Each structure stands twice: as C-alpha cells, then as structure tokens.
Amino acid sequence: MVRQTNPVLSNATVTSFQKLNSPLQLINPWRVKRSVILGLKSLWLHKLRSLLTAMGIVFGVASVIAMLAIGEGASYEAQLQLKNLGSQNIILTSVKPTNTSTAGEEERSLVIEYGVTYRDLEQIRATVPGVEIAVPGRRIKDFLWNQTRSIDAEVLGTVPWFPEMRNRRMVEGRFFLQIEMEGCDPVCVINEELAAKLFPLSSPIGKEIRLQRNYFKIVGIIETNATGANTEFGSKGMSKADESGAGDSEDADLPMEMMIPLSTLEDRFGEVLFKYRSGSFEAEKVDFHEVTVKIDDGYPVVPAAEAIRHILERNHKEVDYKITVPLELLRRAERTKQIFNIVLGSIAAISLLVGGIGIMNIMLATVTERTREIGIRRALGAKQRDIVLQFLVETILLSGAGGLIGVGLGLGVPVIIEKFANMMTIIQFWAPTLAFSISVLTGVIFGIYPAIRAASMNPVEALRHE
Amino acid sequence: MPPKPRMSDRRPIIELRDVEKHYGMGEITVKALRGVTLTVYEGDYISILGPSGCGKSTLLNILGCLDQPTEGDYLLEGENVANLADDDLSQVRGKRLGFIFQSYNLIQQLTVVENIEVPLYYQGISEKESHEIAASLAEQVGLGSRLDHRPAELSGGQQQRVAIARALANDPAVILADEATGNLDSKSGGDILQIFDDLNQRGKTLILITHDEGMADRTSRVIRLKDGLIHYDSMGQAAPSEMNYKSKALSTG
Ligand SMILES: Nc1ncnc2c1ncn2[C@@H]1O[C@H](COP(=O)(O)OP(=O)(O)OP(=O)(O)O)[C@@H](O)[C@H]1O
Ligand SMILES: [Mg+2]
C-alpha cells in the first residue's frame, strides 16, 4: 500500500503553503483556539495537579470579591443611615436605666423617671452654637386597633417638620400640620407597613385607628424606614434598652409606626406613661424619647455633639441617654470598610502572589518535563512565539480556571457573611469581572517567564533531553 | 510506478561550503566539523556513515537548520540559510525539511493523526485540510486503522512509520533521518527502509545517517565522515558545475 501514488503529497499541501507569514500570528484567533484546546488537554492530563496549583488563585479571587462585597455593603448601609438620619443631625435617645442600678431605690410599680428632659434641650439650644431646630419625640408602645384587627406598634409624638428633618417621604396623603399640632388634634400618620397590616383591603386615608380609648384620624402614609438599623432610635433601639419588653423585638425588622402631634400625645396620655408589662403596671416619666438636633450647615457637627455630651453629662447622674451622630456612623462604617479592605486585600494579594508563584513553579516543572516535546515542535516548524503562546495559554487557562472557581466561591462567601455576621454585602456586577481579570493577569505575569524559557531552548539540546 | 528522475533534470538542493562547527567547552574548543563541502541534488538518496563521534549528527543538525554552522555557507534551494534569524529557521524547517529520529520523537499525549498534523499546524493549514492530509499519510505508511492510537500503544516500527508520515506532511524538499532504524529489529527496520526506497523512487531527496553497511548499499550515494571531514563520497568530490555537466553527459550518452 505504500507503493501507491500520493495525490496529497503531490499537490494539495503545496498549494496551501505560501500563507501566514505575518508577525501577528500570535494573536491569530485560529491559533489561539487550537492552543486553548491543546492547553486544556494537557491540564486535563494532570487534573489533580492543576486543581491544587490553582488553589491560591481560587482563594485570592474569592477574597477580592468578598472584600468588594463587604466594603460596598458597609458603605451602602452607612450612606442609607446617613440619608435617613441626616448628616447635619445629632440624635439624642432616652435609654431606660438597667434594672440593677435602680432596683434598690425603686419598686416596679413606681414611676421611673429618666431620659432627655426639657431642661437639657433648653440648655443645648442656649449654649451650643449653630443648633437650628430640634425635633422632639415621645413614644408609646401599645396596641393599635382597626375595629377588631390589632397590632403592637410604636406611637411617636412628634412635630410637623419630622419628615423633612429625617428625610422620610410621604407615600400618600400628608403629614400633620402646625394647626393640628397647636389644636392637639387626634390625627395620625402611619407607615406603609402598619397600613398594610391594619388596612390590608382598602386605603386607610380618612379612616380611624384606636389607641386605648382614643381614636385618631389617618391623614397620611409615610414610607417605612428601610434601614431597620439599631442606630435608629425606633423600635430596635427601644426594645434593646427596654429589657422587660423582650417579646417586642420580633417585629423589630420592619417597624410598625404611627405618628401623632407631640401636643396631642401629651394632652391625651399625660406626662406619665403607663405600660402593662409582665404582670405588673409600669409607669415612666420621660420628657422625650428622642430628640433630633439639627446643626446649621456652617457649623461642624462633631464638636457640637461633644458640647451636647458635656451638657447631658452634667445634668444626668446616670447615662440614661444615647447620643448618635450619623456622620460618625458613616466615619465608623468607612473605617470598618477600610479595615476589611486591608485585611481581605492582604489575603487576596498574598493568595494571588503565592498562587502565582505556585503556578510559575508548576509551569517551570512542566516546561522541563516537556523539553523533548518543545524540541520536537521546534524541529517541526514551531517558532519561538508559538511555544510562548502554547505555554502562556496553558498558564492562563490554569489561573483562569482558578479564577472561575474563585468567582463561584467569592459569590458564595458574602451570602454566608450576611447570614452569620449580620453584615450587609453588595456584589456589584463588575466585581466578579474584575476579580476574574486579576486571575487572568496573574496567569500572564507568572506565565511569561516559564513560556519564554520554554521558547528560548536550543532545539538540538531540547531534542536530546531525556 | 513513476520513472526515476533523470540525472539531467536534477538541480542542487543543498550546497555546503567549507562548513565548520565548533563547540566551545570552556577552554577547549571541539571542532565537530572541520570544513565540509557537499552538494546534494534533487532526488539524491544518500547515506552518511562514519565512526561514532565523527560529526554525523552535527552535520545533520546543520543540514536540518536545527543548528547553525560556525563557519561556512549553507545554501538551501539557492538561499543562504547559514545566518538566518530564529523565526526564519523555524519557517525553513517547517516548510522544506522533514525529520526522522532514532527515538521516533512522537508527542506522547497526541494521537497518531494529531502527531502527523503538528507540522501542518505550524504552517497554518486548516484543521480539516490537515486532518485529511494526515489521515491519508497514515494510510500510506500502513497505519490507517490506528489513527486515534497514542504512540505508547504502537510498536517501535509503527511509531517510526508515524514519524515518517509526519516528516512527509509538509511535502519537504529533503528528508533527514538520524539512525532511523537504530532502535528497530531487522524486520521492522527493513520495512522502514522499504518506505525510504519508495519515497526516493517517487523523487524524494533523502539523507540517512546509519551505522549499517547493508542500509548504505541500498542508497544511491554513500558519504563517509571521519573526524569532521568528508572522507569519501561515492559521487566524488567534483565541483557542482562539473557534476552537472557530467550528469548531462551521462543522460544524453
Ligand atoms: N553540544 C555539544 N557540545 C560539545 N561537544 C559536542 C556537542 N555536540 C556534539 N559534540 C561533539 O562533536 C563531535 C561530533 O558529535 P556527533 O554527535 O555529531 O557525532 P556522531 O557522528 O553523530 O556520533 P554517533 O554515531 O555516536 O551518533 C563529538 O566529539 C561530540 O562530543
Ligand atoms: Mg549521532
């Protein structure tokens, strides 16, 4: 059969020769495709080795994604809080003293007096420069009724400019007005959550809600405060301080809120608020459960907060208040983000470096192992750049595969963090892309040297290699 | 069977002029070739013999553009390739030369057909076309049924036949074989030589290094090397022009 004439030899091959002489051969897509197939084959040949080699890249890439997700989450959370609380605001919250410190002097049935007082506010207004307006608020936690439907909610007595100060948007209707405040009118605004729970079937505007023996006419619906963060003086902060009301913390995630004029609250419920808790009545006298102090734009917030702290320290024997400076929250969040960036960034950098070195090491070993093959390919017409391409593609495939696994892991890690560390994480669409690109880049950086070393071998010596 | 090419049609493919190859070993320089002048004509069937260490492999590496001479010129099809850049040497090897090695030198992780395709790949020939060429060549060397086998699954003789098919893939001007049958028993070595004979019959130029006088007898021209010099050439040491004249005279006569 060898004797047969050879049509292939005599014409077909000769015609297709005189092509492809350009220096751009390296990025010829056909060539790259073939190199990729070749690279995949040879990586597949040593599956376990490839996998182990890629581990460094896997963790590096996963750390990059986790870092970005946590950082973004922290930033977003802080910004949201800042938006809700107002960057020029200082929020004073009354905190009920813990039972241990008061138990000696006061029985449960007695009136407990604590928190931010009128006197505090007057002194703050008089002495702290740049204090613009204060939004005072008092809270009652009790059941609200719509006929037979009822729900445990927060009732906040406050002032008409509350939404503006706290960046809260009206969803329907309006907030209560100055005249209603002056007239101690029984009007109220409820949040979306409460509206949905108490009036699931129809619009609550114009309807009435019962609180104890009083009826309040609903004039508007305000958006639910989405942060649900414990820095907000609302449900969470209160229920944490108020230990006897531990059962209330269930619905702390999305607070049920009703807002009525502060004057109305004082008019109907008096100075002393009664609560029925764990079998006994509890009464407390609190001037304000919370006060939002707005500092004029020209004045720095943090020193003002310091001044306020001094005043409160002087006036109160016990720390029955809490000062929240949203701007500081933001700074703290930024610091957290920075720390995370440094820690995870270092992990990522070290993993990628170690991973890269591991890959380079393996590729150098591969090059030595395949010296003979390199010699054969060179003898059969492979140019140096063909060899470079072959090994570089193989390295990039290795690191890229590590990158893909890393992206998978990196997308999973924030979910776990969110679940167990109660931290918000945000994965932006470009984060996996960036992390993957880093893995590819690592492959290029650490693959160049082994590839060049492979290509610069002397063909004769390579062929003689055992 | 096509007729053997006539002497009158033959043109020189390879011309070596005073080629020297020195290996620097620190202080000492080893002169593996000490002035080789040689003309190879189209259709030549040459065996190179000589004692171990006389420079046969060195000569073949230079002929194969795997290595470059320290001194002297090398004209391949009229082009001086003695001082070409690395890329151009690769191009020359890939397009115009075919190699067959003593130890077959197949790529172990590739199949028979993929091995034959390697030189075509570096010439940028499409997958489909190179597969067709490779399959047909495998058929010609009697391995048509083993296309997807790996080298490890083949006998030495079969592996060497794959190597021959691979050497033929790009339809080279010259085929160079360094002790191609050195690792084979006489039966499979004989098969390989039969293929060489056939290739030469079809007009291929072959240069074979061998230790085997029997093999040298089958070739039409015998060159003996000794201490880096051509010690004997069955075609005589005549100058190329004279040679041409002689062959013309021979054919017309
Ligand atoms: N890379 C090298 N460095 C130094 N000396 C070398 C090198 N390659 C070959 N030589 C020397 O050149 C001379 C010729 O070697 P070559 O391999 O051409 O011999 P050979 O005729 O092929 O021998 P054999 O029949 O044993 O294969 C030897 O003396 C060898 O030691
Ligand atoms: Mg030799």
PDB file of C-alpha atoms in Angstrom, chain A residues 173-410:
ATOM      1  CA  GLY A 173     -51.764  61.969  51.942  1.00  0.00           C
ATOM      2  CA  ARG A 174     -49.817  64.432  54.044  1.00  0.00           C
ATOM      3  CA  PHE A 175     -48.032  64.777  57.353  1.00  0.00           C
ATOM      4  CA  PHE A 176     -49.921  66.531  60.159  1.00  0.00           C
ATOM      5  CA  LEU A 177     -49.829  70.309  60.205  1.00  0.00           C
ATOM      6  CA  GLN A 178     -48.841  73.076  62.573  1.00  0.00           C
ATOM      7  CA  ILE A 179     -52.503  73.945  63.269  1.00  0.00           C
ATOM      8  CA  GLU A 180     -53.284  70.353  64.145  1.00  0.00           C
ATOM      9  CA  MET A 181     -50.289  70.415  66.476  1.00  0.00           C
ATOM     10  CA  GLU A 182     -51.488  73.611  68.086  1.00  0.00           C
ATOM     11  CA  GLY A 183     -55.025  72.261  68.415  1.00  0.00           C
ATOM     12  CA  CYS A 184     -53.859  68.940  69.875  1.00  0.00           C
ATOM     13  CA  ASP A 185     -55.938  67.281  67.128  1.00  0.00           C
ATOM     14  CA  PRO A 186     -56.387  63.496  67.097  1.00  0.00           C
ATOM     15  CA  VAL A 187     -54.770  62.969  63.707  1.00  0.00           C
ATOM     16  CA  CYS A 188     -52.111  60.500  62.766  1.00  0.00           C
ATOM     17  CA  VAL A 189     -49.753  59.341  60.037  1.00  0.00           C
ATOM     18  CA  ILE A 190     -48.910  55.671  59.769  1.00  0.00           C
ATOM     19  CA  ASN A 191     -46.108  53.936  57.943  1.00  0.00           C
ATOM     20  CA  GLU A 192     -46.640  51.682  54.975  1.00  0.00           C
ATOM     21  CA  GLU A 193     -46.012  48.560  56.977  1.00  0.00           C
ATOM     22  CA  LEU A 194     -48.659  49.404  59.505  1.00  0.00           C
ATOM     23  CA  ALA A 195     -51.068  50.461  56.778  1.00  0.00           C
ATOM     24  CA  ALA A 196     -50.621  47.131  55.073  1.00  0.00           C
ATOM     25  CA  LYS A 197     -51.181  45.184  58.311  1.00  0.00           C
ATOM     26  CA  LEU A 198     -54.132  47.090  59.716  1.00  0.00           C
ATOM     27  CA  PHE A 199     -55.831  48.037  56.464  1.00  0.00           C
ATOM     28  CA  PRO A 200     -55.000  45.247  54.075  1.00  0.00           C
ATOM     29  CA  LEU A 201     -58.071  45.752  51.902  1.00  0.00           C
ATOM     30  CA  SER A 202     -58.582  49.464  51.364  1.00  0.00           C
ATOM     31  CA  SER A 203     -56.840  52.798  51.636  1.00  0.00           C
ATOM     32  CA  PRO A 204     -56.583  53.864  55.278  1.00  0.00           C
ATOM     33  CA  ILE A 205     -56.686  57.601  54.498  1.00  0.00           C
ATOM     34  CA  GLY A 206     -59.575  59.198  56.367  1.00  0.00           C
ATOM     35  CA  LYS A 207     -60.173  56.089  58.479  1.00  0.00           C
ATOM     36  CA  GLU A 208     -59.626  55.920  62.204  1.00  0.00           C
ATOM     37  CA  ILE A 209     -57.251  53.976  64.419  1.00  0.00           C
ATOM     38  CA  ARG A 210     -57.926  53.322  68.077  1.00  0.00           C
ATOM     39  CA  LEU A 211     -55.200  53.597  70.697  1.00  0.00           C
ATOM     40  CA  GLN A 212     -56.511  52.767  74.165  1.00  0.00           C
ATOM     41  CA  ARG A 213     -59.631  54.943  74.418  1.00  0.00           C
ATOM     42  CA  ASN A 214     -58.624  57.469  71.771  1.00  0.00           C
ATOM     43  CA  TYR A 215     -59.401  57.485  68.080  1.00  0.00           C
ATOM     44  CA  PHE A 216     -57.011  59.041  65.563  1.00  0.00           C
ATOM     45  CA  LYS A 217     -57.882  60.029  62.037  1.00  0.00           C
ATOM     46  CA  ILE A 218     -55.335  58.931  59.444  1.00  0.00           C
ATOM     47  CA  VAL A 219     -54.188  61.800  57.245  1.00  0.00           C
ATOM     48  CA  GLY A 220     -51.205  60.253  55.502  1.00  0.00           C
ATOM     49  CA  ILE A 221     -48.958  57.283  54.958  1.00  0.00           C
ATOM     50  CA  ILE A 222     -45.220  57.639  55.334  1.00  0.00           C
ATOM     51  CA  GLU A 223     -42.597  55.322  53.873  1.00  0.00           C
ATOM     52  CA  THR A 224     -41.272  52.604  56.143  1.00  0.00           C
ATOM     53  CA  ASN A 225     -37.792  53.255  57.396  1.00  0.00           C
ATOM     54  CA  ALA A 226     -35.977  50.644  55.423  1.00  0.00           C
ATOM     55  CA  THR A 227     -32.722  50.583  57.354  1.00  0.00           C
ATOM     56  CA  GLY A 228     -34.174  48.912  60.393  1.00  0.00           C
ATOM     57  CA  ALA A 229     -30.772  49.613  61.883  1.00  0.00           C
ATOM     58  CA  ASN A 230     -30.289  49.739  65.608  1.00  0.00           C
ATOM     59  CA  THR A 231     -28.874  53.242  65.387  1.00  0.00           C
ATOM     60  CA  GLU A 232     -32.339  54.447  64.524  1.00  0.00           C
ATOM     61  CA  PHE A 233     -33.928  55.397  67.792  1.00  0.00           C
ATOM     62  CA  GLY A 234     -37.011  53.453  66.780  1.00  0.00           C
ATOM     63  CA  SER A 235     -38.178  50.007  67.604  1.00  0.00           C
ATOM     64  CA  LYS A 236     -34.853  48.256  67.814  1.00  0.00           C
ATOM     65  CA  GLY A 237     -33.069  50.759  69.999  1.00  0.00           C
ATOM     66  CA  MET A 238     -36.003  50.959  72.345  1.00  0.00           C
ATOM     67  CA  SER A 239     -36.620  47.294  72.684  1.00  0.00           C
ATOM     68  CA  LYS A 240     -32.956  46.703  73.412  1.00  0.00           C
ATOM     69  CA  ALA A 241     -32.937  49.214  76.239  1.00  0.00           C
ATOM     70  CA  ASP A 242     -36.286  48.086  77.475  1.00  0.00           C
ATOM     71  CA  GLU A 243     -35.400  44.618  78.589  1.00  0.00           C
ATOM     72  CA  SER A 244     -38.765  43.743  80.011  1.00  0.00           C
ATOM     73  CA  GLY A 245     -40.250  44.149  76.561  1.00  0.00           C
ATOM     74  CA  ALA A 246     -38.131  41.424  75.019  1.00  0.00           C
ATOM     75  CA  GLY A 247     -41.138  39.948  73.270  1.00  0.00           C
ATOM     76  CA  ASP A 248     -41.445  43.041  71.154  1.00  0.00           C
ATOM     77  CA  SER A 249     -38.203  42.568  69.334  1.00  0.00           C
ATOM     78  CA  GLU A 250     -39.790  40.072  66.966  1.00  0.00           C
ATOM     79  CA  ASP A 251     -41.133  42.659  64.598  1.00  0.00           C
ATOM     80  CA  ALA A 252     -38.129  44.850  65.015  1.00  0.00           C
ATOM     81  CA  ASP A 253     -37.049  44.306  61.442  1.00  0.00           C
ATOM     82  CA  LEU A 254     -39.766  46.375  59.870  1.00  0.00           C
ATOM     83  CA  PRO A 255     -41.106  48.777  62.457  1.00  0.00           C
ATOM     84  CA  MET A 256     -44.833  49.484  62.768  1.00  0.00           C
ATOM     85  CA  GLU A 257     -45.064  53.200  63.298  1.00  0.00           C
ATOM     86  CA  MET A 258     -47.784  55.708  63.941  1.00  0.00           C
ATOM     87  CA  MET A 259     -47.004  59.395  64.292  1.00  0.00           C
ATOM     88  CA  ILE A 260     -49.193  61.893  66.084  1.00  0.00           C
ATOM     89  CA  PRO A 261     -48.628  65.508  67.138  1.00  0.00           C
ATOM     90  CA  LEU A 262     -46.496  65.703  70.274  1.00  0.00           C
ATOM     91  CA  SER A 263     -49.044  68.043  71.852  1.00  0.00           C
ATOM     92  CA  THR A 264     -51.823  65.531  71.234  1.00  0.00           C
ATOM     93  CA  LEU A 265     -49.794  62.800  72.865  1.00  0.00           C
ATOM     94  CA  GLU A 266     -49.159  64.924  75.931  1.00  0.00           C
ATOM     95  CA  ASP A 267     -52.765  66.049  76.040  1.00  0.00           C
ATOM     96  CA  ARG A 268     -54.223  62.518  75.852  1.00  0.00           C
ATOM     97  CA  PHE A 269     -51.691  60.485  77.743  1.00  0.00           C
ATOM     98  CA  GLY A 270     -50.201  62.976  80.165  1.00  0.00           C
ATOM     99  CA  GLU A 271     -46.694  63.195  81.459  1.00  0.00           C
ATOM    100  CA  VAL A 272     -46.567  59.736  82.854  1.00  0.00           C
ATOM    101  CA  LEU A 273     -46.951  56.819  80.522  1.00  0.00           C
ATOM    102  CA  PHE A 274     -48.326  53.541  81.794  1.00  0.00           C
ATOM    103  CA  LYS A 275     -47.380  50.202  80.404  1.00  0.00           C
ATOM    104  CA  TYR A 276     -48.688  46.838  81.353  1.00  0.00           C
ATOM    105  CA  ARG A 277     -45.698  44.550  81.440  1.00  0.00           C
ATOM    106  CA  SER A 278     -45.159  41.040  82.766  1.00  0.00           C
ATOM    107  CA  GLY A 279     -47.999  41.089  85.180  1.00  0.00           C
ATOM    108  CA  SER A 280     -47.496  44.499  86.720  1.00  0.00           C
ATOM    109  CA  PHE A 281     -48.027  48.071  85.747  1.00  0.00           C
ATOM    110  CA  GLU A 282     -45.040  50.080  84.955  1.00  0.00           C
ATOM    111  CA  ALA A 283     -45.069  53.808  84.714  1.00  0.00           C
ATOM    112  CA  GLU A 284     -42.441  56.025  83.292  1.00  0.00           C
ATOM    113  CA  LYS A 285     -41.988  59.739  83.024  1.00  0.00           C
ATOM    114  CA  VAL A 286     -39.961  60.622  80.034  1.00  0.00           C
ATOM    115  CA  ASP A 287     -39.913  64.126  78.580  1.00  0.00           C
ATOM    116  CA  PHE A 288     -38.571  62.990  75.232  1.00  0.00           C
ATOM    117  CA  HIS A 289     -37.843  59.530  73.993  1.00  0.00           C
ATOM    118  CA  GLU A 290     -35.821  61.049  71.271  1.00  0.00           C
ATOM    119  CA  VAL A 291     -34.700  64.415  70.069  1.00  0.00           C
ATOM    120  CA  THR A 292     -33.231  65.187  66.702  1.00  0.00           C
ATOM    121  CA  VAL A 293     -30.976  68.214  66.897  1.00  0.00           C
ATOM    122  CA  LYS A 294     -30.125  69.822  63.607  1.00  0.00           C
ATOM    123  CA  ILE A 295     -26.892  71.741  63.395  1.00  0.00           C
ATOM    124  CA  ASP A 296     -26.692  74.660  60.957  1.00  0.00           C
ATOM    125  CA  ASP A 297     -24.846  73.929  57.756  1.00  0.00           C
ATOM    126  CA  GLY A 298     -21.964  76.228  58.612  1.00  0.00           C
ATOM    127  CA  TYR A 299     -21.193  74.541  61.940  1.00  0.00           C
ATOM    128  CA  PRO A 300     -19.239  71.329  62.417  1.00  0.00           C
ATOM    129  CA  VAL A 301     -21.345  68.502  63.759  1.00  0.00           C
ATOM    130  CA  VAL A 302     -18.829  66.539  65.782  1.00  0.00           C
ATOM    131  CA  PRO A 303     -17.782  69.370  68.171  1.00  0.00           C
ATOM    132  CA  ALA A 304     -21.451  70.233  68.610  1.00  0.00           C
ATOM    133  CA  ALA A 305     -22.077  66.638  69.608  1.00  0.00           C
ATOM    134  CA  GLU A 306     -19.239  66.918  72.121  1.00  0.00           C
ATOM    135  CA  ALA A 307     -20.798  70.062  73.627  1.00  0.00           C
ATOM    136  CA  ILE A 308     -24.137  68.303  73.907  1.00  0.00           C
ATOM    137  CA  ARG A 309     -22.500  65.338  75.569  1.00  0.00           C
ATOM    138  CA  HIS A 310     -20.996  67.682  78.188  1.00  0.00           C
ATOM    139  CA  ILE A 311     -24.350  69.227  78.950  1.00  0.00           C
ATOM    140  CA  LEU A 312     -26.023  65.849  79.320  1.00  0.00           C
ATOM    141  CA  GLU A 313     -23.205  64.504  81.463  1.00  0.00           C
ATOM    142  CA  ARG A 314     -23.607  67.408  83.810  1.00  0.00           C
ATOM    143  CA  ASN A 315     -27.388  67.082  84.043  1.00  0.00           C
ATOM    144  CA  HIS A 316     -27.670  63.307  84.395  1.00  0.00           C
ATOM    145  CA  LYS A 317     -26.373  61.154  87.189  1.00  0.00           C
ATOM    146  CA  GLU A 318     -26.783  58.037  85.146  1.00  0.00           C
ATOM    147  CA  VAL A 319     -26.255  57.543  81.469  1.00  0.00           C
ATOM    148  CA  ASP A 320     -29.921  57.343  80.586  1.00  0.00           C
ATOM    149  CA  TYR A 321     -29.428  58.773  77.149  1.00  0.00           C
ATOM    150  CA  LYS A 322     -27.636  57.914  73.980  1.00  0.00           C
ATOM    151  CA  ILE A 323     -26.072  60.310  71.504  1.00  0.00           C
ATOM    152  CA  THR A 324     -25.986  59.201  67.899  1.00  0.00           C
ATOM    153  CA  VAL A 325     -24.053  61.216  65.357  1.00  0.00           C
ATOM    154  CA  PRO A 326     -24.901  59.906  61.883  1.00  0.00           C
ATOM    155  CA  LEU A 327     -21.780  61.481  60.457  1.00  0.00           C
ATOM    156  CA  GLU A 328     -19.745  59.481  62.918  1.00  0.00           C
ATOM    157  CA  LEU A 329     -21.639  56.367  61.942  1.00  0.00           C
ATOM    158  CA  LEU A 330     -20.554  56.996  58.411  1.00  0.00           C
ATOM    159  CA  ARG A 331     -16.982  57.505  59.502  1.00  0.00           C
ATOM    160  CA  ARG A 332     -17.106  54.341  61.530  1.00  0.00           C
ATOM    161  CA  ALA A 333     -18.512  52.470  58.561  1.00  0.00           C
ATOM    162  CA  GLU A 334     -15.774  53.867  56.375  1.00  0.00           C
ATOM    163  CA  ARG A 335     -13.220  52.715  58.914  1.00  0.00           C
ATOM    164  CA  THR A 336     -14.770  49.250  59.029  1.00  0.00           C
ATOM    165  CA  LYS A 337     -14.651  49.184  55.276  1.00  0.00           C
ATOM    166  CA  GLN A 338     -11.028  50.224  55.320  1.00  0.00           C
ATOM    167  CA  ILE A 339     -10.088  47.557  57.815  1.00  0.00           C
ATOM    168  CA  PHE A 340     -11.882  44.947  55.769  1.00  0.00           C
ATOM    169  CA  ASN A 341     -10.175  46.189  52.662  1.00  0.00           C
ATOM    170  CA  ILE A 342      -6.787  45.972  54.296  1.00  0.00           C
ATOM    171  CA  VAL A 343      -7.353  42.527  55.787  1.00  0.00           C
ATOM    172  CA  LEU A 344      -9.040  40.955  52.801  1.00  0.00           C
ATOM    173  CA  GLY A 345      -6.882  42.897  50.390  1.00  0.00           C
ATOM    174  CA  SER A 346      -3.793  41.468  52.044  1.00  0.00           C
ATOM    175  CA  ILE A 347      -5.266  37.988  51.963  1.00  0.00           C
ATOM    176  CA  ALA A 348      -6.099  38.467  48.315  1.00  0.00           C
ATOM    177  CA  ALA A 349      -2.681  39.872  47.457  1.00  0.00           C
ATOM    178  CA  ILE A 350      -0.837  37.145  49.343  1.00  0.00           C
ATOM    179  CA  SER A 351      -3.027  34.402  47.899  1.00  0.00           C
ATOM    180  CA  LEU A 352      -2.560  35.735  44.410  1.00  0.00           C
ATOM    181  CA  LEU A 353       1.175  36.115  44.899  1.00  0.00           C
ATOM    182  CA  VAL A 354       1.572  32.663  46.393  1.00  0.00           C
ATOM    183  CA  GLY A 355      -0.838  31.269  43.819  1.00  0.00           C
ATOM    184  CA  GLY A 356       1.078  32.963  41.043  1.00  0.00           C
ATOM    185  CA  ILE A 357       4.381  31.650  42.301  1.00  0.00           C
ATOM    186  CA  GLY A 358       2.859  28.173  42.632  1.00  0.00           C
ATOM    187  CA  ILE A 359       1.655  28.348  39.066  1.00  0.00           C
ATOM    188  CA  MET A 360       5.011  29.569  37.878  1.00  0.00           C
ATOM    189  CA  ASN A 361       6.716  26.766  39.741  1.00  0.00           C
ATOM    190  CA  ILE A 362       4.476  24.141  38.195  1.00  0.00           C
ATOM    191  CA  MET A 363       4.858  25.664  34.760  1.00  0.00           C
ATOM    192  CA  LEU A 364       8.637  25.633  35.071  1.00  0.00           C
ATOM    193  CA  ALA A 365       8.423  21.978  36.037  1.00  0.00           C
ATOM    194  CA  THR A 366       6.085  21.353  33.108  1.00  0.00           C
ATOM    195  CA  VAL A 367       8.477  23.063  30.738  1.00  0.00           C
ATOM    196  CA  THR A 368      11.334  20.884  31.944  1.00  0.00           C
ATOM    197  CA  GLU A 369       9.142  17.806  31.794  1.00  0.00           C
ATOM    198  CA  ARG A 370       8.178  18.628  28.245  1.00  0.00           C
ATOM    199  CA  THR A 371      11.568  19.747  26.974  1.00  0.00           C
ATOM    200  CA  ARG A 372      11.561  16.942  24.445  1.00  0.00           C
ATOM    201  CA  GLU A 373       8.153  17.968  23.157  1.00  0.00           C
ATOM    202  CA  ILE A 374       9.364  21.527  22.794  1.00  0.00           C
ATOM    203  CA  GLY A 375      12.353  20.311  20.792  1.00  0.00           C
ATOM    204  CA  ILE A 376      10.088  18.237  18.558  1.00  0.00           C
ATOM    205  CA  ARG A 377       7.751  21.138  17.940  1.00  0.00           C
ATOM    206  CA  ARG A 378      10.646  23.449  17.168  1.00  0.00           C
ATOM    207  CA  ALA A 379      12.065  20.901  14.711  1.00  0.00           C
ATOM    208  CA  LEU A 380       8.688  20.675  13.036  1.00  0.00           C
ATOM    209  CA  GLY A 381       8.488  24.387  12.399  1.00  0.00           C
ATOM    210  CA  ALA A 382       7.238  25.983  15.623  1.00  0.00           C
ATOM    211  CA  LYS A 383       8.572  29.483  16.071  1.00  0.00           C
ATOM    212  CA  GLN A 384       9.559  30.772  19.468  1.00  0.00           C
ATOM    213  CA  ARG A 385       6.322  32.704  19.692  1.00  0.00           C
ATOM    214  CA  ASP A 386       4.335  29.539  19.008  1.00  0.00           C
ATOM    215  CA  ILE A 387       5.952  27.953  22.030  1.00  0.00           C
ATOM    216  CA  VAL A 388       5.402  31.106  24.096  1.00  0.00           C
ATOM    217  CA  LEU A 389       1.763  31.100  23.085  1.00  0.00           C
ATOM    218  CA  GLN A 390       1.337  27.432  23.925  1.00  0.00           C
ATOM    219  CA  PHE A 391       2.707  27.726  27.455  1.00  0.00           C
ATOM    220  CA  LEU A 392       1.256  31.123  28.160  1.00  0.00           C
ATOM    221  CA  VAL A 393      -2.195  29.943  27.125  1.00  0.00           C
ATOM    222  CA  GLU A 394      -1.769  26.927  29.352  1.00  0.00           C
ATOM    223  CA  THR A 395      -0.821  29.105  32.319  1.00  0.00           C
ATOM    224  CA  ILE A 396      -3.675  31.493  31.678  1.00  0.00           C
ATOM    225  CA  LEU A 397      -6.098  28.593  31.416  1.00  0.00           C
ATOM    226  CA  LEU A 398      -4.852  27.309  34.736  1.00  0.00           C
ATOM    227  CA  SER A 399      -5.150  30.642  36.503  1.00  0.00           C
ATOM    228  CA  GLY A 400      -8.373  31.451  34.679  1.00  0.00           C
ATOM    229  CA  ALA A 401      -9.906  28.164  35.808  1.00  0.00           C
ATOM    230  CA  GLY A 402      -8.789  29.023  39.339  1.00  0.00           C
ATOM    231  CA  GLY A 403     -10.357  32.421  38.795  1.00  0.00           C
ATOM    232  CA  LEU A 404     -13.678  30.893  37.785  1.00  0.00           C
ATOM    233  CA  ILE A 405     -13.779  28.632  40.819  1.00  0.00           C
ATOM    234  CA  GLY A 406     -12.753  31.652  42.897  1.00  0.00           C
ATOM    235  CA  VAL A 407     -15.608  33.703  41.479  1.00  0.00           C
ATOM    236  CA  GLY A 408     -18.016  30.930  42.416  1.00  0.00           C
ATOM    237  CA  LEU A 409     -16.618  30.803  45.929  1.00  0.00           C
ATOM    238  CA  GLY A 410     -16.476  34.593  46.122  1.00  0.00           C
TER     239      GLY A 410
END
